[in-house]
Structure formats: C-alpha cells, structure tokens
mmCIF file of C-alpha atoms and ligand atoms in Angstrom:
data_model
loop_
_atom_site.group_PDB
_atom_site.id
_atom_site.type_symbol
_atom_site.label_atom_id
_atom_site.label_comp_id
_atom_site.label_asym_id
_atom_site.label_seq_id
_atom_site.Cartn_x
_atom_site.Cartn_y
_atom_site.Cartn_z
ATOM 1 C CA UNK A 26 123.873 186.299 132.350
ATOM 2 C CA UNK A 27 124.293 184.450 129.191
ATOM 3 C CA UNK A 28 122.630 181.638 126.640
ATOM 4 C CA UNK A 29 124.886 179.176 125.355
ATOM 5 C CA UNK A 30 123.592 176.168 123.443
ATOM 6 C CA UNK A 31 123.837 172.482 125.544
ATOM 7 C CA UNK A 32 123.593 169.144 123.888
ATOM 8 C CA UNK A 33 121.243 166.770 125.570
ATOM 9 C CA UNK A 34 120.609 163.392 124.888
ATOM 10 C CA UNK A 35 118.095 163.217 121.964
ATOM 11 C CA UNK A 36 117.109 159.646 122.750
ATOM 12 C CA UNK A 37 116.300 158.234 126.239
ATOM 13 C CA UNK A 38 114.839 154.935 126.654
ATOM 14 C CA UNK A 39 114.133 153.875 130.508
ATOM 15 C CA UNK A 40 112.240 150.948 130.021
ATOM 16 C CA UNK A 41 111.846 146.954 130.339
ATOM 17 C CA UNK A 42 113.752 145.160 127.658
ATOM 18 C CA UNK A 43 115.310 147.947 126.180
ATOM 19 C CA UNK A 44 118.414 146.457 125.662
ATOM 20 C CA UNK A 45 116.576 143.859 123.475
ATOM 21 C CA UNK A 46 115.903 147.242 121.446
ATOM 22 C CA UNK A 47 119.052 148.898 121.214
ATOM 23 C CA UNK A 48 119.321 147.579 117.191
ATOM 24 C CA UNK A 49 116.527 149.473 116.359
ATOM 25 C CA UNK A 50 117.308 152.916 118.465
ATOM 26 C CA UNK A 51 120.399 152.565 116.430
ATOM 27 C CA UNK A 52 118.605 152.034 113.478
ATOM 28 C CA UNK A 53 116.464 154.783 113.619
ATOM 29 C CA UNK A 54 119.156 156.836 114.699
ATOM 30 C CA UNK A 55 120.819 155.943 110.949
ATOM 31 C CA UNK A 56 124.011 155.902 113.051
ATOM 32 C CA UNK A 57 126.039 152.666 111.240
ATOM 33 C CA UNK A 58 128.240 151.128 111.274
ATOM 34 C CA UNK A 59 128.716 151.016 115.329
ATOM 35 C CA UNK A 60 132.388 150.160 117.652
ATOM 36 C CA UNK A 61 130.848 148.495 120.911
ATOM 37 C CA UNK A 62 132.718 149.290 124.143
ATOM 38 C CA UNK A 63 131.446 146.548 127.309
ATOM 39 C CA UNK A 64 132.990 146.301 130.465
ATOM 40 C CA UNK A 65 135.332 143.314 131.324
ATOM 41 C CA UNK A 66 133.522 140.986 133.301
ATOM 42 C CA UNK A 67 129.939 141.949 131.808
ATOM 43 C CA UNK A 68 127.502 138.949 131.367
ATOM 44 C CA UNK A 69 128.291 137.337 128.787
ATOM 45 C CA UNK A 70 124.271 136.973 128.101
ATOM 46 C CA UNK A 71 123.857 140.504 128.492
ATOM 47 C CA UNK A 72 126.214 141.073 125.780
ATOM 48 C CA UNK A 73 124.623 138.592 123.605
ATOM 49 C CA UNK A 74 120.957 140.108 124.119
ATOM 50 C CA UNK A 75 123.279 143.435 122.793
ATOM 51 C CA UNK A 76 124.750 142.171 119.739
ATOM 52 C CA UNK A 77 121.853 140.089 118.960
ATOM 53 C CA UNK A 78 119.570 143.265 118.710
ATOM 54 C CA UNK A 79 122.559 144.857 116.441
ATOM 55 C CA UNK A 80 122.570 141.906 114.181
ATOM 56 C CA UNK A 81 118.496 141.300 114.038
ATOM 57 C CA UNK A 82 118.588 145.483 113.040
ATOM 58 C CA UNK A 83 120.832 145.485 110.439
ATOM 59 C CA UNK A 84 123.535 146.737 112.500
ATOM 60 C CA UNK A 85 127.290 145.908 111.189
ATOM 61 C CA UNK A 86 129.514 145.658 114.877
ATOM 62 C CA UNK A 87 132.593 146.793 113.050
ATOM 63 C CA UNK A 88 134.721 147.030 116.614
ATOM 64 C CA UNK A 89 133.605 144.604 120.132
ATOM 65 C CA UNK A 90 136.201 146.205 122.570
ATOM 66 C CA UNK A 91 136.305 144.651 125.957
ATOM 67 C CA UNK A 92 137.785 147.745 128.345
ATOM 68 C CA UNK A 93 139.752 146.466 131.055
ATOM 69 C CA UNK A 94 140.135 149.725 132.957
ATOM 70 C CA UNK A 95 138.720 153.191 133.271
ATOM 71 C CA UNK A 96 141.561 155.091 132.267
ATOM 72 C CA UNK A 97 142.938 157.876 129.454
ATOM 73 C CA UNK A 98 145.450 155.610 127.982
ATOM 74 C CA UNK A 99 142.510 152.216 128.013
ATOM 75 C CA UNK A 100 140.359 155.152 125.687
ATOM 76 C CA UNK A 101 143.149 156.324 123.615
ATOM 77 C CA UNK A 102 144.185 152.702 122.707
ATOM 78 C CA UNK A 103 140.624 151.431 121.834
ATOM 79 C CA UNK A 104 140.544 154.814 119.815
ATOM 80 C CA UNK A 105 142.869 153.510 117.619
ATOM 81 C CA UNK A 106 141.499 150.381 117.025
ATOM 82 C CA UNK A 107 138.082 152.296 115.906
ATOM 83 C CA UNK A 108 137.683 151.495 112.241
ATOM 84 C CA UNK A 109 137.517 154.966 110.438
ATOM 85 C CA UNK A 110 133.909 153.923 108.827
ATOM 86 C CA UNK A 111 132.101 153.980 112.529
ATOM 87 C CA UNK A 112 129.188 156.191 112.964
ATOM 88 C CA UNK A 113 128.655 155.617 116.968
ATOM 89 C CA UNK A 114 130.230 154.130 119.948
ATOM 90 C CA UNK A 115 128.154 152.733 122.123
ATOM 91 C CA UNK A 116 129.165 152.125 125.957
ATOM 92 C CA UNK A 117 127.661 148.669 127.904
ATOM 93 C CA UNK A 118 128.445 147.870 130.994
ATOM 94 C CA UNK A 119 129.120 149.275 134.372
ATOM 95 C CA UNK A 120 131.313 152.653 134.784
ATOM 96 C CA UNK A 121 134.629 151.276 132.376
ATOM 97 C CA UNK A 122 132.883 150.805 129.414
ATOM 98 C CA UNK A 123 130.862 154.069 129.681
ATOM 99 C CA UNK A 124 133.333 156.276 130.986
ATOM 100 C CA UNK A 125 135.854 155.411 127.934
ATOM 101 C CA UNK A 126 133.296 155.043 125.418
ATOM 102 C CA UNK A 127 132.474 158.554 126.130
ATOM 103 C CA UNK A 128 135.946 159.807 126.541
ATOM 104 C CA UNK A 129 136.569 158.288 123.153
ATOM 105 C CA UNK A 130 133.771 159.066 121.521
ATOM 106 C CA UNK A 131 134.156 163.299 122.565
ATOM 107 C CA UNK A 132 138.236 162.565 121.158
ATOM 108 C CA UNK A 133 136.794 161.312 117.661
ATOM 109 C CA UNK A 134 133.991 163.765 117.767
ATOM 110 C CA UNK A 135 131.388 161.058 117.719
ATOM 111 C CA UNK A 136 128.190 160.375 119.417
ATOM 112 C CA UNK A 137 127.571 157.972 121.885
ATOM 113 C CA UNK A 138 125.186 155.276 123.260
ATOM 114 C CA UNK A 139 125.294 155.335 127.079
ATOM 115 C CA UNK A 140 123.273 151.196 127.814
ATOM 116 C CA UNK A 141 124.125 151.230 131.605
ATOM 117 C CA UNK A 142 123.765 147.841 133.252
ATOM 118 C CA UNK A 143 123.727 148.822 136.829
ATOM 119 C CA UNK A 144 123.141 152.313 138.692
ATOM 120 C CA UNK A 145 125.876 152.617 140.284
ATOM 121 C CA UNK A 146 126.356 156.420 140.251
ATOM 122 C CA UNK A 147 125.622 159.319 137.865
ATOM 123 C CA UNK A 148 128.287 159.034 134.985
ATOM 124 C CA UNK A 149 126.188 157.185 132.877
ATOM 125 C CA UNK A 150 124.751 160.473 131.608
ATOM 126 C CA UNK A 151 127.132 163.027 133.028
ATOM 127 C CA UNK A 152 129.285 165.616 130.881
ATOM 128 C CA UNK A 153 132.274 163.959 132.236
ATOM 129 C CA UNK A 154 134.158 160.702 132.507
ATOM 130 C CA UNK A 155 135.909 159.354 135.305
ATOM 131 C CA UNK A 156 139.476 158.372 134.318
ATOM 132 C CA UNK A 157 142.691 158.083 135.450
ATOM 133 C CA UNK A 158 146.038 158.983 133.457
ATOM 134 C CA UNK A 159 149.079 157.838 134.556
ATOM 135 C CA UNK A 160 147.211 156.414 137.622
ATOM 136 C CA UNK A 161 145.918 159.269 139.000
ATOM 137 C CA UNK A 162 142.224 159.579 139.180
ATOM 138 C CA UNK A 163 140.714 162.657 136.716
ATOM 139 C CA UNK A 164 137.161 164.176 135.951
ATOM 140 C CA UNK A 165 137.588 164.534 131.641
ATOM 141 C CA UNK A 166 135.420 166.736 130.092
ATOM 142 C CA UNK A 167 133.061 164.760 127.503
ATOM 143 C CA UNK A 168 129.826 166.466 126.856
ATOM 144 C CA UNK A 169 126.193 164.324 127.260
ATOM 145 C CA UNK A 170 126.015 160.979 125.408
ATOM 146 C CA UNK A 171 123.515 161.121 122.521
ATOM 147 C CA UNK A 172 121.001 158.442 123.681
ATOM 148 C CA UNK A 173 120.501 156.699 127.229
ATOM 149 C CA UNK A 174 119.608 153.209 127.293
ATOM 150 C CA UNK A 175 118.114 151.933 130.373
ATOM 151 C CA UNK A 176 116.964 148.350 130.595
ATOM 152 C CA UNK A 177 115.389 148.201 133.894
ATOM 153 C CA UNK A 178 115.026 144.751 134.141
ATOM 154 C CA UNK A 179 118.761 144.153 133.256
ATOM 155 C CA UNK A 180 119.533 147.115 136.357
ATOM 156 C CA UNK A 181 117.116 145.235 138.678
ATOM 157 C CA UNK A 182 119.286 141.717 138.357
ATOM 158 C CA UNK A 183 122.404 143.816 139.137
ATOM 159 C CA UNK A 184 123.807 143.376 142.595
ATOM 160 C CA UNK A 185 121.678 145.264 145.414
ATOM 161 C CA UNK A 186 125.003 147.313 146.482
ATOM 162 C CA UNK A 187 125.119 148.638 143.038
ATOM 163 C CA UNK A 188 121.448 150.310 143.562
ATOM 164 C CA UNK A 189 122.985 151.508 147.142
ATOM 165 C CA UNK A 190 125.880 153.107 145.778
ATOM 166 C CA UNK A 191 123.605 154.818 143.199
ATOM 167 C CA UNK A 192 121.032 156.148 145.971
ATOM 168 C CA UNK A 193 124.429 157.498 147.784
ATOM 169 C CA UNK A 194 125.550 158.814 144.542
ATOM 170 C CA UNK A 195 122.140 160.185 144.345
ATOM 171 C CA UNK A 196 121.658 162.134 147.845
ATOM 172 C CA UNK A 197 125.379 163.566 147.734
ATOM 173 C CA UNK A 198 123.085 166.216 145.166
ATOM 174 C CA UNK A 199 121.655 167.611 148.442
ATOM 175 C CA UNK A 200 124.935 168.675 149.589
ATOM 176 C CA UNK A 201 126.112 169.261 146.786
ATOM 177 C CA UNK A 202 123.380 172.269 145.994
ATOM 178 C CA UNK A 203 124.211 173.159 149.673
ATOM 179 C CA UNK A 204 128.125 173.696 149.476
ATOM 180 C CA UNK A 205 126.940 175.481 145.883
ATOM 181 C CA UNK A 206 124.731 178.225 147.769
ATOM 182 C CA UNK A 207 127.643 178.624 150.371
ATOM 183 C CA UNK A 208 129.749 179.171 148.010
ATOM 184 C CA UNK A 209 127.853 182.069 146.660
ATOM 185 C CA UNK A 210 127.206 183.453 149.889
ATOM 186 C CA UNK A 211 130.962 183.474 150.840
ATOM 187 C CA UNK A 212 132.603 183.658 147.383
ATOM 188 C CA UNK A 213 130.079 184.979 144.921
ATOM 189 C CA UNK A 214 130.580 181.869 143.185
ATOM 190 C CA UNK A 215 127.268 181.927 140.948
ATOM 191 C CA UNK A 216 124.233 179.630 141.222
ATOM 192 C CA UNK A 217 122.102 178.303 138.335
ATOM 193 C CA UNK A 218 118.793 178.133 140.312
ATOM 194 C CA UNK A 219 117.317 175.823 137.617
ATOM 195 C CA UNK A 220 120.808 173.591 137.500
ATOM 196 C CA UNK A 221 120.115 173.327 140.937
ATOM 197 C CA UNK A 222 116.404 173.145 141.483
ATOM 198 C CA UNK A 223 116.574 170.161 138.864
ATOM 199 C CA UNK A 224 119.617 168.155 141.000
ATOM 200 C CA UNK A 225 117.349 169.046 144.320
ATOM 201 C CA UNK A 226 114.278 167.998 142.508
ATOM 202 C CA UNK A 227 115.937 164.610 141.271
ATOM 203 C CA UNK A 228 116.277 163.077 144.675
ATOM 204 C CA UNK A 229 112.811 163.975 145.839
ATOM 205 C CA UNK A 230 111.214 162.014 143.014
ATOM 206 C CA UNK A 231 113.541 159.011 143.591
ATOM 207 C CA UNK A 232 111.979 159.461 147.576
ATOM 208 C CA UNK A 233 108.704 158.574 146.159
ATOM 209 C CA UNK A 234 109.313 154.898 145.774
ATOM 210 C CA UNK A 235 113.035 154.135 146.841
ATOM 211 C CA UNK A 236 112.619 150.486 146.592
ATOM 212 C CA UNK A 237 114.117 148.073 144.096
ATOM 213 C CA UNK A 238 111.285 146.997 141.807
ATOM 214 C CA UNK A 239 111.408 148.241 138.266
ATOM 215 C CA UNK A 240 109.072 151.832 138.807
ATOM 216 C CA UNK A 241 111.707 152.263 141.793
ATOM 217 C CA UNK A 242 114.547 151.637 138.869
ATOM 218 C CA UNK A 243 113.158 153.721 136.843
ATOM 219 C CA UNK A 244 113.099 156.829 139.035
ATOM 220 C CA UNK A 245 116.607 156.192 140.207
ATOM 221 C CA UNK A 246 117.729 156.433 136.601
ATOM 222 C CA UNK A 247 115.737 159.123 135.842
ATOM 223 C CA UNK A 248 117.087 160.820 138.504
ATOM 224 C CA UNK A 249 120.713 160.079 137.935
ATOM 225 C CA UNK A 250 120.215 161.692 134.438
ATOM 226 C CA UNK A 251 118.514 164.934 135.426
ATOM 227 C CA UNK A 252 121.512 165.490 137.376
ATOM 228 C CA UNK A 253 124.115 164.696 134.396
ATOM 229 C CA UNK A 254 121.767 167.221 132.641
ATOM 230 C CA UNK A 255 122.048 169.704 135.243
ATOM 231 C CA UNK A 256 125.945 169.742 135.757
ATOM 232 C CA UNK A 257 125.758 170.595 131.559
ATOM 233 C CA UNK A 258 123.221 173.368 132.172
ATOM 234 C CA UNK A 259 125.149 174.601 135.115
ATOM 235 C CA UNK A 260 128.685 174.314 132.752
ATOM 236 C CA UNK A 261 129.951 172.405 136.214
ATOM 237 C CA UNK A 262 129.946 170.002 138.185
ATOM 238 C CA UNK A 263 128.695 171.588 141.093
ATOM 239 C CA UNK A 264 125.069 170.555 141.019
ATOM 240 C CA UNK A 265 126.426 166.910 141.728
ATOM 241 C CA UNK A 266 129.319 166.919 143.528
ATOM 242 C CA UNK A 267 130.540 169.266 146.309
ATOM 243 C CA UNK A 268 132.287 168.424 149.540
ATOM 244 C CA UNK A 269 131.269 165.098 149.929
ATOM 245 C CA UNK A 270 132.865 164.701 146.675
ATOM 246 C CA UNK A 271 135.729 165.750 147.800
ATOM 247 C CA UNK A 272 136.047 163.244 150.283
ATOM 248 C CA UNK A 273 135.752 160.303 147.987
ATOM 249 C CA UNK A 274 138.268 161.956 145.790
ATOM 250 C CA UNK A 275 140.688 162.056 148.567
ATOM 251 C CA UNK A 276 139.633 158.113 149.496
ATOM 252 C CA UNK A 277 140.283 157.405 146.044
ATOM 253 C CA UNK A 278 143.925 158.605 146.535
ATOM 254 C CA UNK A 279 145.065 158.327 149.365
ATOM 255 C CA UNK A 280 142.997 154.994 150.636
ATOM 256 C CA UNK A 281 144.151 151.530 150.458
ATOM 257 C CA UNK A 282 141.836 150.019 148.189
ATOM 258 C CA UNK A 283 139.094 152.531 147.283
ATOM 259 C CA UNK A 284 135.005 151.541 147.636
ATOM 260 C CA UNK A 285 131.930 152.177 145.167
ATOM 261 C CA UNK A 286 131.932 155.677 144.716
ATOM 262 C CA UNK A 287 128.512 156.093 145.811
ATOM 263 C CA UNK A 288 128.705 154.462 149.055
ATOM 264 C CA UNK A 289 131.564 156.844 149.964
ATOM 265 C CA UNK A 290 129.914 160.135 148.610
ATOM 266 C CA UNK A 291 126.661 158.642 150.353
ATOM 267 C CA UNK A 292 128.404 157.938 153.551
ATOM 268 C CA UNK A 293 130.004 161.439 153.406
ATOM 269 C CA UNK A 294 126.817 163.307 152.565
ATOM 270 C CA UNK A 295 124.902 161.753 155.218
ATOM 271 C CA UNK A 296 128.091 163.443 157.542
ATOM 272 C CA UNK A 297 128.323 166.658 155.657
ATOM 273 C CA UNK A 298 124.406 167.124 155.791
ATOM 274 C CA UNK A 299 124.789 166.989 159.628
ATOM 275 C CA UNK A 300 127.061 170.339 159.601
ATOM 276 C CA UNK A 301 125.182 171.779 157.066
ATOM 277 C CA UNK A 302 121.642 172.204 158.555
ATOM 278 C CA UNK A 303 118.347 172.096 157.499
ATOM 279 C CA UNK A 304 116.400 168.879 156.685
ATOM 280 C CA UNK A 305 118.649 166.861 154.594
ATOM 281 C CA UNK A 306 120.528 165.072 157.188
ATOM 282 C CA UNK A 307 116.855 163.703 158.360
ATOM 283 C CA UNK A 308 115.952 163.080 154.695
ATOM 284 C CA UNK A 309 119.399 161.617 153.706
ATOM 285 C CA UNK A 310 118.909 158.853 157.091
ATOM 286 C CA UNK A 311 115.707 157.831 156.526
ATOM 287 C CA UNK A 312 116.377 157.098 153.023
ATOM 288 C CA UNK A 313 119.830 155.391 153.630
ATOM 289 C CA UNK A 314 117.409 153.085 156.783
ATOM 290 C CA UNK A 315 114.573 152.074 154.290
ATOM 291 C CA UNK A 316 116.500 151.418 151.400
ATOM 292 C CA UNK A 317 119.425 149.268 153.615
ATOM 293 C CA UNK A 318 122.006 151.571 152.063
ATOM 294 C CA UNK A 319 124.356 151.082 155.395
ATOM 295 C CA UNK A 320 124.286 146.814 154.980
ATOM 296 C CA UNK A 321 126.324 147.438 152.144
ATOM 297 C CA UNK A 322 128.977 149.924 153.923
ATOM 298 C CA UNK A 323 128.849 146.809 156.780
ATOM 299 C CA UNK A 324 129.791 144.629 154.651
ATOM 300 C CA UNK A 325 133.093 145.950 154.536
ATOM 301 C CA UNK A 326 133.250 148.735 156.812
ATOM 302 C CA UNK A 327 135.212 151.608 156.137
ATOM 303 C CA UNK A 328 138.724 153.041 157.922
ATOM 304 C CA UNK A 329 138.154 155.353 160.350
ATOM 305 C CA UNK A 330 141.908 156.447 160.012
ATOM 306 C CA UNK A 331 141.624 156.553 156.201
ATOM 307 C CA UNK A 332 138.817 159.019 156.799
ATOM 308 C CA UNK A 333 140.249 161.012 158.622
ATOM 309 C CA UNK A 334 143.610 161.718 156.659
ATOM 310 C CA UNK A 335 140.490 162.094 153.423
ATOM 311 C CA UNK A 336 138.672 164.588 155.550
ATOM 312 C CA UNK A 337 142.264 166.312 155.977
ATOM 313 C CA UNK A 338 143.366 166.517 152.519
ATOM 314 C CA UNK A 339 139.535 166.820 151.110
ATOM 315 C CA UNK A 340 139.712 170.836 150.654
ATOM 316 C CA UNK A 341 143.003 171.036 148.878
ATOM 317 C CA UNK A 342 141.513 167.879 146.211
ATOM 318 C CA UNK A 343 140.082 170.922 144.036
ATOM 319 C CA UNK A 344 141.624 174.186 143.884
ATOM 320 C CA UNK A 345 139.190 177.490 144.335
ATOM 321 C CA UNK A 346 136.460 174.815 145.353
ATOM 322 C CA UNK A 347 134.779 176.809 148.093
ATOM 323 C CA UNK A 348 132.689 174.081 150.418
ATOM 324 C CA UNK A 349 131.626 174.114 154.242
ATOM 325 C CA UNK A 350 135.118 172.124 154.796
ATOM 326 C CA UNK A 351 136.861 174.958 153.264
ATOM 327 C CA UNK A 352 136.872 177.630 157.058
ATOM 328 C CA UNK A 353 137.354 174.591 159.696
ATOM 329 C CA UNK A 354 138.303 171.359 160.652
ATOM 330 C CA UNK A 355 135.278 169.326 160.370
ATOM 331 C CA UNK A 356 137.175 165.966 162.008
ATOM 332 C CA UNK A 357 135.878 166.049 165.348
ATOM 333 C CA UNK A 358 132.081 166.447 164.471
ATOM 334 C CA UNK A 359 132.608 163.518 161.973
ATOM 335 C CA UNK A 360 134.599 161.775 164.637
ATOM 336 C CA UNK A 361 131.407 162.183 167.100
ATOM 337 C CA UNK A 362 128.880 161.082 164.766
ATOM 338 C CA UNK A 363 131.125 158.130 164.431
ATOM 339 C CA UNK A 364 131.336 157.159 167.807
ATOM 340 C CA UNK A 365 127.615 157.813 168.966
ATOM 341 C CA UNK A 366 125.282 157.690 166.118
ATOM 342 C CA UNK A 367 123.469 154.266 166.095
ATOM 343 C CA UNK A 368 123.201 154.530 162.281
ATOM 344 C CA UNK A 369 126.271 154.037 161.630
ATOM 345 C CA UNK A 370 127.218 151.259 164.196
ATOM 346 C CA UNK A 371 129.871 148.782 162.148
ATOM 347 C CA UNK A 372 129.831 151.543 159.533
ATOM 348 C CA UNK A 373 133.732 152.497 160.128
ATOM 349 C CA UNK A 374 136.185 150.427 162.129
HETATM 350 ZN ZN1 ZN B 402 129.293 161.075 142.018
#
C-alpha cells in the first residue's frame, strides 16, 4: 500500500448560469491572461455569454481557438499558437474542445478550465483525454482539470441524446467495478475499494432523480466527476471503463462510422451486466426504460455484424486488461439477448 499525492479540481461550480460567471472564477483564480479552446460548431451565443463574462471580469482572451477535431496533432498545433504570457486554458464545448484543451494544457504544464456544454460522457473531468494521433483513437494521460464549470441550464438546452449518452457513459461504472473485482479474483490485479465504492456510489445518486430538469443535471454531472476523480485516486482507468469499454473501443475502430460513446458503452454495459450477475443488469434496464436511453440507439440503430466483429476483437483492444470477455466467447449470449429481449427491439439491425 502506498500514499501518493492527487490533484483534484480546486474549483467546481455545478450551477445555473455559471457560465455567465466563468470571468469571475477566473478572476478569483488570479489565473490571466487566458487562451480559450471551444468546439467547432458551439453556439455562437454560448460563446458570447463566455467571452462576455471574460471581458465584464477583467479577463484579457489573449488566444480564441476554434478546435476542429479531437486529436494529438489539433492540440499540438493550437499549442503553438498559445501566446507565452497565458496563465490558463480553458476548454468550452462538447468533448473537442475539452479533450485538447486538457491535452494541451498537461503539454505546457498549465491548468485548465473544464466549462462542459453537454454531458455527454465522463471526460470532462477525467485524468485523460480522448485523442487520436495519426488517426488512431488514444486514451492520453492529462491529470484533473483545475476547475469544473457546469452551467446546468446551458446542459439542459443540449440535445436529449447527449444526456442519454452521458447516463450510458454513466452505468458502464457498474461494470466497470465488476470486470475490476474479477480481475482481482483471477489476476490479483488490485482494487481501490474507495476508487471503486465512489464510481459505484456515483450512479446510485444519479438513480435518485434520472430525469432531465436541472437537480437531475446536476446529479448527472456530479456523478460524471466523482468518477474522473476516482480513475485519479485509483491511478487507472478501471473504475470507469472495463469491458464494455472495450467494446466501444473496438466500434471506434473497426466500425463504419462510430456513435456517441456513451450510447455504445451504455448499450454494451446493459449486455455485459447480463453475464456478469447480480443486480445491475435490472438496475442498468430500468434506468435505460425511464430515462428513454434506447429512443436514441433507435434512432439509428446499431450493426449487428459490426458488433459482433467489436465483441471479437474487444479483448485484444488493451493488452493485460483482464475482463469477463477475457476466458470465452461472449457472442452467442449477446447474440440471444439480441434476438429475444423486448428492450432492445430496433436496437441493432
Ligand atoms: Zn467512457
């Protein structure tokens, strides 16, 4: 056993109108002159609200970057066009923006703003960014931003299969903390029971009042951040991602045109859960039924064939990443649930 030191965000703001704010949480912070990072296609009156609050605060913008893609070369680039006098990046947007602003901010050694604009998934306040270099999705190493921003009436506006993908995002933590305790069992990998108890913990809260009104918003974020906490108190990611993971990794490379992350870890925890035992596969259903999570997998149903060849590949994705589809092919269980459970009728075609 060991103590090492983790850096947590020092500044978390989950409230309405927050981003109307954000020029005097930088403010306070003394952190000035600041680069902005937002995601292409962001509103443009989101970013105004943004730079409005900088200006009415004091706060010099010395870079506005639009990032057009989530990748190592994107955050390398806007890197270089960070004027030497900035104190703090700050990310807005969806994943891009975050995920680079935090790459880039971890190369340059400085802190970051994480102002999420949607809850799509758990990166807004995870140790890691999702990239790709040389086109090839990659998990990069980042540490925790320095503040969280959450404007819950700005999340509430965004598109309803954004909260979906985040409540899929959000349940994969169940068997996630599953595969974990195999994993010891079989490999002697070790647990952190509070790493984990905090990543189980998260979802339970968010079960309290899954709906989409702004306490419901709140919990989901709240949630999503524990668990970006807990993969930095484990030193892994294995409080938040484990085999179902694994399968949206091998979607993401091998599929023809990958969905939101969280409706294929979702979709694949809600499977994996089934193999796995216990009460989450009851837990994970109910939730997915109430909160509609499956309309938005409808809407564009997935490939059964794609699946399959992700199931296939889905243990070799991480090397000396013991899960349950480590020992046996888990196809024809999936393949069953497919075919006969009324849940996921139109789900996969
Ligand atoms: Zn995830």
């Amino acid at each position: 056993m060991k103590n090492v030191q983790i850096n947590v965000p020092l500044l978390v703001r989950i409230k309405h109108g927050a981003l109307q704010r954000l020029g005097l949480y930088v403010a306070r912070s003394g952190l000035a002159p600041v680069a902005l990072f937002h995601s292409e296609g962001l509103l443009q009156s989101i970013l105004d609200v943004a730079r409005q609050s900088l200006q009415d605060h004091g706060i010099a913008a010395a870079l506005l970057h639009e990032v057009k893609e989530a990748s190592v070369e994107e955050a390398m680039h806007s890197l270089s066009a960070v004027p030497s006098s900035c104190r703090v990046l700050i990310g807005v947007g969806g994943g891009k923006a975050l995920d680079v602003a935090k790459y880039a901010a971890s190369l340059a050694g400085l802190p970051c703003f994480a102002v999420p604009t949607s809850l799509s998934n758990d990166g807004f306040c995870s140790p890691q960014a999702s990239l790709t270099l040389e086109g090839k999705r990659r998990s990069m190493l980042t540490g925790l931003p320095e503040a969280v921003v959450v404007d819950l009436a700005v999340c509430q506006r965004a598109p309803r299969t954004l909260w979906h993908s985040g409540i899929g995002d959000l349940c994969s933590k169940f068997t996630a903390v599953s595969d974990w305790k195999l994993a010891f069992h079989r490999q002697g990998v070790p647990v952190n029971d509070l790493a984990a108890l905090m990543s189980d913990a998260s979802v339970f809260q968010f079960m309290a009042n899954p709906v989409l009104d702004e306490q419901g918003i709140r919990l989901l974020a709240t949630a999503l951040m524990l668990n970006g906490v807990a993969m930095e108190i484990a030193g892994s990611s294995r409080p938040a991602s484990g085999s179902e993971h694994l399968i949206s990794h091998a979607l993401d490379i091998s599929g023809a045109r990958p969905r939101l992350h969280g409706l294929q870890t979702g979709t694949a925890a809600y499977l994996v859960s089934s193999l796995q035992g216990g009460s989450h596969h009851q837990r994970i259903g109910e939730l997915f039924a109430r909160t509609g999570f499956w309309e938005s997998v409808r809407k564009e149903p997935f490939s059964k064939a794609e699946w399959r060849i992700a199931v296939e590949r889905a243990p070799s994705v991480k090397q000396g990443f013991y899960t349950i589809l480590s020992d046996k092919d888990v196809w024809p269980e999936f393949a069953s649930m497919m075919a006969h459970d009324p849940a996921l009728v139109g789900c996969f075609e």
